[in-house]
Amino acid sequence: MLREAWMRSARAIATLAVAVVCLVATNAFVRSPHATVSADDIAARAHKLHFSTYVIDTHDDTTQRFLSKSGFDLSKRYSDGSIDIPRMREGGMNGIFFSIWIDGKIMGPEAIRQALDQIDLVRTNVAKYPKDIVLCRTSEDVRRAHAENKIAALMGVEGGHMIGNDIHIVNIFADLGVRYMTLSHFYNTEWSDSSTDKPAHNGLTDFGKEVVREMNRDGIMVDISHVSDKTFYDALEVSKAPLIASHSSCRAICDHVRDMSDDMIKALAAKGGVIQINYEKSFIDQAYKDAYAKASGGVVQHLDELKKKCGDDGECFEREMKKDEEKLIAEGKLPHVTWEKVIEHIDHAVKLVGADHVGLGSDFDGANMPEGLEDASKLPKITEALMRKGYSDADIRKILGENTLRVMAAAEKVSAEMKAQNP
Ligand SMILES: [Zn+2]
């Protein structure tokens, strides 16, 4: 939806002159013509592995579709967007974090009200299909859902502005089932700096640190996607539980402020955290990011025009953005980006910190997906590609979902300990 479009607008405004390090796509996972038998064997093994394990995506903006006036039905197979129950089933995706998101400029009581509305929308839409999908609060709930062949639905609040500067709202979010909160979104909150805004607080304020501790106490995972580097390091220092980056990729491959530097990934991993790789084209491909910045010189004005045209109709915004992008690609102004780029990011992070600290955070229904990974039905490709690269079954399982469950369990343990110490 329009949120990652905001990123693109930020990129156009803030010319971040940093050295370009864009790795050339490796073709290691392309099927060798000389290995047909073993290749087929790998395809079968990968399929079996993929459909027998946890496949959990930590960031999906499908919630915005629940707001649509046309009436989005999670149980129907759509030809647009990326997420619905049929395509999740087809792609073996059995865990999803629905993102609760509102524009970062909305603050105070109105922000809380809109966040609560969206939480209610997720809960009621999930409750319509109890045979297929069930709201989960804990890692144990997710395991139970999997055992019952149901999709585990979870929630993440994308932006600390939605607590309206009231720490008690953190407790209410937790009670309603929110399992992570991103400390900021596109703009700074009044207590945390964002990666796409001018630094105002030098990271987290004292209140911001209090928010992190309260999240620990409630078992809400601390999400550092979108935050400034300083906010990340502050949160890492304060949090008693491991952090997640719910939807960020690797700066070493695509130099974007929304991505994480190698040093940050190492620091995150050293404290048990996980980087959940984002599939957004401008976060994974340097050539695309640079070309988009060049082609969309008037992007701010253009976004304003779209906002006027579409109002608060997110689907209209998404459709118009897509149309513009397709036009730019057809005119040769934007390069094609294919799904293998996502594998490069996974592999980079795994080589850097090991398979225990990497996962999937697509940004489906909220960003521009690469060719070949347009929706949840395409996910088995990731498993097959990693297997072709020689990844062990155990490592693939961790990346697909077990790492997320491990961090959830760690957050639950910290919560139980803090509550026991100070009821
Ligand atoms: Zn985002």
mmCIF file of C-alpha atoms in Angstrom, residues 48-244:
data_model
loop_
_atom_site.group_PDB
_atom_site.id
_atom_site.type_symbol
_atom_site.label_atom_id
_atom_site.label_comp_id
_atom_site.label_asym_id
_atom_site.label_seq_id
_atom_site.Cartn_x
_atom_site.Cartn_y
_atom_site.Cartn_z
ATOM 1 C CA LYS A 48 8.078 -32.127 0.726
ATOM 2 C CA LEU A 49 10.120 -30.014 3.123
ATOM 3 C CA HIS A 50 8.251 -26.812 2.337
ATOM 4 C CA PHE A 51 4.819 -28.311 2.902
ATOM 5 C CA SER A 52 5.770 -30.027 6.149
ATOM 6 C CA THR A 53 7.241 -27.088 8.030
ATOM 7 C CA TYR A 54 6.408 -23.652 9.425
ATOM 8 C CA VAL A 55 6.348 -20.967 6.746
ATOM 9 C CA ILE A 56 5.788 -17.702 8.596
ATOM 10 C CA ASP A 57 5.801 -14.253 7.070
ATOM 11 C CA THR A 58 6.298 -11.443 9.584
ATOM 12 C CA HIS A 59 4.946 -8.572 7.527
ATOM 13 C CA ASP A 60 1.830 -8.383 5.355
ATOM 14 C CA ASP A 61 -0.248 -5.287 4.672
ATOM 15 C CA THR A 62 -3.371 -7.246 3.778
ATOM 16 C CA THR A 63 -5.185 -5.470 6.621
ATOM 17 C CA GLN A 64 -5.484 -2.439 4.341
ATOM 18 C CA ARG A 65 -7.598 -4.563 1.996
ATOM 19 C CA PHE A 66 -10.046 -5.231 4.826
ATOM 20 C CA LEU A 67 -10.632 -1.458 4.803
ATOM 21 C CA SER A 68 -11.541 -1.461 1.118
ATOM 22 C CA LYS A 69 -15.011 -0.370 0.170
ATOM 23 C CA SER A 70 -15.307 -3.173 -2.389
ATOM 24 C CA GLY A 71 -15.319 -5.784 0.372
ATOM 25 C CA PHE A 72 -12.254 -8.001 0.495
ATOM 26 C CA ASP A 73 -12.953 -11.655 1.248
ATOM 27 C CA LEU A 74 -9.964 -13.558 2.638
ATOM 28 C CA SER A 75 -11.408 -16.885 1.470
ATOM 29 C CA LYS A 76 -11.565 -15.942 -2.221
ATOM 30 C CA ARG A 77 -8.729 -16.298 -4.678
ATOM 31 C CA TYR A 78 -7.906 -12.890 -6.135
ATOM 32 C CA SER A 79 -5.923 -12.073 -9.251
ATOM 33 C CA ASP A 80 -4.509 -8.926 -7.667
ATOM 34 C CA GLY A 81 -2.675 -8.409 -4.387
ATOM 35 C CA SER A 82 -0.641 -11.172 -2.793
ATOM 36 C CA ILE A 83 -2.525 -12.716 0.090
ATOM 37 C CA ASP A 84 -5.721 -14.731 0.432
ATOM 38 C CA ILE A 85 -6.388 -18.134 1.964
ATOM 39 C CA PRO A 86 -6.327 -20.073 -1.346
ATOM 40 C CA ARG A 87 -2.950 -18.640 -2.367
ATOM 41 C CA MET A 88 -1.513 -19.096 1.123
ATOM 42 C CA ARG A 89 -2.575 -22.745 1.013
ATOM 43 C CA GLU A 90 -1.099 -23.142 -2.460
ATOM 44 C CA GLY A 91 2.211 -21.660 -1.330
ATOM 45 C CA GLY A 92 2.353 -23.462 1.999
ATOM 46 C CA MET A 93 2.303 -20.201 3.961
ATOM 47 C CA ASN A 94 0.924 -21.167 7.348
ATOM 48 C CA GLY A 95 1.795 -18.171 9.499
ATOM 49 C CA ILE A 96 1.061 -14.522 8.777
ATOM 50 C CA PHE A 97 1.551 -11.306 10.698
ATOM 51 C CA PHE A 98 -1.179 -8.890 9.639
ATOM 52 C CA SER A 99 0.227 -5.391 9.876
ATOM 53 C CA ILE A 100 -1.740 -2.700 11.688
ATOM 54 C CA TRP A 101 -0.774 0.500 9.942
ATOM 55 C CA ILE A 102 -1.940 4.100 9.757
ATOM 56 C CA ASP A 103 -0.186 7.143 8.340
ATOM 57 C CA GLY A 104 2.611 8.258 10.674
ATOM 58 C CA LYS A 105 1.317 11.816 10.764
ATOM 59 C CA ILE A 106 -1.809 10.735 12.619
ATOM 60 C CA MET A 107 -1.054 11.007 16.324
ATOM 61 C CA GLY A 108 -2.781 10.985 19.708
ATOM 62 C CA PRO A 109 -6.264 9.545 20.391
ATOM 63 C CA GLU A 110 -7.140 9.368 16.686
ATOM 64 C CA ALA A 111 -4.106 7.142 16.057
ATOM 65 C CA ILE A 112 -5.191 4.810 18.867
ATOM 66 C CA ARG A 113 -8.770 4.726 17.577
ATOM 67 C CA GLN A 114 -7.739 3.818 14.032
ATOM 68 C CA ALA A 115 -5.283 1.180 15.271
ATOM 69 C CA LEU A 116 -7.998 -0.432 17.400
ATOM 70 C CA ASP A 117 -10.346 -0.399 14.384
ATOM 71 C CA GLN A 118 -7.788 -2.305 12.325
ATOM 72 C CA ILE A 119 -7.098 -4.797 15.113
ATOM 73 C CA ASP A 120 -10.830 -5.458 15.232
ATOM 74 C CA LEU A 121 -10.943 -5.865 11.448
ATOM 75 C CA VAL A 122 -8.192 -8.489 11.529
ATOM 76 C CA ARG A 123 -9.874 -10.363 14.358
ATOM 77 C CA THR A 124 -13.323 -10.374 12.729
ATOM 78 C CA ASN A 125 -12.037 -11.287 9.258
ATOM 79 C CA VAL A 126 -9.945 -14.131 10.664
ATOM 80 C CA ALA A 127 -12.869 -15.347 12.781
ATOM 81 C CA LYS A 128 -14.996 -15.828 9.637
ATOM 82 C CA TYR A 129 -12.967 -18.850 8.515
ATOM 83 C CA PRO A 130 -12.253 -20.956 11.601
ATOM 84 C CA LYS A 131 -11.517 -24.084 9.577
ATOM 85 C CA ASP A 132 -8.675 -22.378 7.734
ATOM 86 C CA ILE A 133 -7.187 -19.666 9.906
ATOM 87 C CA VAL A 134 -6.993 -18.917 13.610
ATOM 88 C CA LEU A 135 -5.761 -15.953 15.630
ATOM 89 C CA CYS A 136 -2.635 -16.883 17.613
ATOM 90 C CA ARG A 137 -0.989 -15.118 20.527
ATOM 91 C CA THR A 138 1.933 -17.354 21.431
ATOM 92 C CA SER A 139 4.490 -19.577 19.768
ATOM 93 C CA GLU A 140 2.612 -22.518 21.271
ATOM 94 C CA ASP A 141 -0.629 -21.295 19.625
ATOM 95 C CA VAL A 142 1.178 -21.261 16.272
ATOM 96 C CA ARG A 143 2.390 -24.839 16.792
ATOM 97 C CA ARG A 144 -1.152 -25.926 17.679
ATOM 98 C CA ALA A 145 -2.587 -24.216 14.587
ATOM 99 C CA HIS A 146 -0.004 -26.007 12.445
ATOM 100 C CA ALA A 147 -0.858 -29.368 13.992
ATOM 101 C CA GLU A 148 -4.513 -28.695 13.096
ATOM 102 C CA ASN A 149 -3.579 -27.707 9.535
ATOM 103 C CA LYS A 150 -4.719 -24.139 10.096
ATOM 104 C CA ILE A 151 -3.005 -20.909 9.156
ATOM 105 C CA ALA A 152 -1.731 -18.987 12.194
ATOM 106 C CA ALA A 153 -2.814 -15.337 12.103
ATOM 107 C CA LEU A 154 -0.841 -12.857 14.179
ATOM 108 C CA MET A 155 -0.693 -9.086 14.394
ATOM 109 C CA GLY A 156 2.079 -6.491 14.374
ATOM 110 C CA VAL A 157 1.545 -2.771 14.937
ATOM 111 C CA GLU A 158 3.639 -0.900 12.375
ATOM 112 C CA GLY A 159 4.541 2.330 14.114
ATOM 113 C CA GLY A 160 4.820 3.434 17.737
ATOM 114 C CA HIS A 161 2.724 6.525 16.945
ATOM 115 C CA MET A 162 -0.310 4.265 17.388
ATOM 116 C CA ILE A 163 0.117 4.162 21.180
ATOM 117 C CA GLY A 164 -0.678 7.883 21.178
ATOM 118 C CA ASN A 165 2.133 8.503 23.705
ATOM 119 C CA ASP A 166 0.210 6.494 26.280
ATOM 120 C CA ILE A 167 2.171 3.527 27.620
ATOM 121 C CA HIS A 168 -1.005 1.773 28.795
ATOM 122 C CA ILE A 169 -1.969 1.319 25.166
ATOM 123 C CA VAL A 170 0.981 -1.088 24.870
ATOM 124 C CA ASN A 171 -0.778 -3.287 27.452
ATOM 125 C CA ILE A 172 -4.077 -3.018 25.593
ATOM 126 C CA PHE A 173 -2.438 -3.957 22.291
ATOM 127 C CA ALA A 174 -0.870 -6.963 24.028
ATOM 128 C CA ASP A 175 -4.219 -8.023 25.475
ATOM 129 C CA LEU A 176 -5.795 -7.821 22.028
ATOM 130 C CA GLY A 177 -3.119 -10.119 20.585
ATOM 131 C CA VAL A 178 -0.503 -7.797 19.078
ATOM 132 C CA ARG A 179 2.815 -9.687 19.006
ATOM 133 C CA TYR A 180 5.210 -7.064 17.704
ATOM 134 C CA MET A 181 5.401 -3.309 17.385
ATOM 135 C CA THR A 182 7.620 -1.376 14.986
ATOM 136 C CA LEU A 183 9.016 1.519 17.004
ATOM 137 C CA SER A 184 8.487 4.087 14.252
ATOM 138 C CA HIS A 185 7.172 4.194 10.720
ATOM 139 C CA PHE A 186 8.089 6.682 8.013
ATOM 140 C CA TYR A 187 8.126 9.673 10.363
ATOM 141 C CA ASN A 188 9.720 10.070 13.789
ATOM 142 C CA THR A 189 7.370 9.428 16.659
ATOM 143 C CA GLU A 190 7.610 11.753 19.647
ATOM 144 C CA TRP A 191 9.984 9.229 21.235
ATOM 145 C CA SER A 192 11.846 7.423 18.428
ATOM 146 C CA ASP A 193 13.689 8.455 15.290
ATOM 147 C CA SER A 194 12.777 6.970 11.920
ATOM 148 C CA SER A 195 15.259 6.062 9.164
ATOM 149 C CA THR A 196 13.341 8.241 6.692
ATOM 150 C CA ASP A 197 12.967 11.392 8.775
ATOM 151 C CA LYS A 198 15.414 13.990 10.129
ATOM 152 C CA PRO A 199 16.876 12.822 13.474
ATOM 153 C CA ALA A 200 15.054 14.572 16.320
ATOM 154 C CA HIS A 201 15.748 12.501 19.431
ATOM 155 C CA ASN A 202 19.164 10.939 18.847
ATOM 156 C CA GLY A 203 17.469 7.521 18.734
ATOM 157 C CA LEU A 204 15.114 6.661 21.584
ATOM 158 C CA THR A 205 14.075 9.159 24.257
ATOM 159 C CA ASP A 206 13.790 8.056 27.896
ATOM 160 C CA PHE A 207 10.072 7.471 27.304
ATOM 161 C CA GLY A 208 10.966 5.454 24.188
ATOM 162 C CA LYS A 209 13.191 3.228 26.335
ATOM 163 C CA GLU A 210 10.311 2.827 28.760
ATOM 164 C CA VAL A 211 8.092 1.740 25.866
ATOM 165 C CA VAL A 212 10.634 -0.939 24.904
ATOM 166 C CA ARG A 213 10.724 -2.226 28.495
ATOM 167 C CA GLU A 214 6.918 -2.290 28.617
ATOM 168 C CA MET A 215 6.847 -4.245 25.351
ATOM 169 C CA ASN A 216 9.304 -6.728 26.913
ATOM 170 C CA ARG A 217 7.032 -7.044 29.921
ATOM 171 C CA ASP A 218 4.029 -7.727 27.676
ATOM 172 C CA GLY A 219 5.843 -10.185 25.397
ATOM 173 C CA ILE A 220 5.480 -7.885 22.384
ATOM 174 C CA MET A 221 8.500 -8.311 20.107
ATOM 175 C CA VAL A 222 10.459 -5.127 19.453
ATOM 176 C CA ASP A 223 10.589 -4.492 15.689
ATOM 177 C CA ILE A 224 13.345 -2.247 14.373
ATOM 178 C CA SER A 225 12.362 -2.108 10.683
ATOM 179 C CA HIS A 226 11.849 1.552 9.690
ATOM 180 C CA VAL A 227 13.780 3.001 12.645
ATOM 181 C CA SER A 228 16.979 5.039 12.404
ATOM 182 C CA ASP A 229 20.279 3.280 13.007
ATOM 183 C CA LYS A 230 20.656 5.037 16.366
ATOM 184 C CA THR A 231 17.142 3.969 17.432
ATOM 185 C CA PHE A 232 18.099 0.404 16.506
ATOM 186 C CA TYR A 233 21.239 0.460 18.665
ATOM 187 C CA ASP A 234 19.325 2.071 21.563
ATOM 188 C CA ALA A 235 16.558 -0.549 21.370
ATOM 189 C CA LEU A 236 19.140 -3.321 21.186
ATOM 190 C CA GLU A 237 20.766 -2.046 24.364
ATOM 191 C CA VAL A 238 17.525 -1.623 26.302
ATOM 192 C CA SER A 239 15.549 -4.701 25.223
ATOM 193 C CA LYS A 240 15.794 -7.795 27.390
ATOM 194 C CA ALA A 241 14.373 -9.940 24.564
ATOM 195 C CA PRO A 242 15.839 -10.459 21.072
ATOM 196 C CA LEU A 243 14.699 -7.957 18.431
ATOM 197 C CA ILE A 244 13.299 -8.554 14.979
#
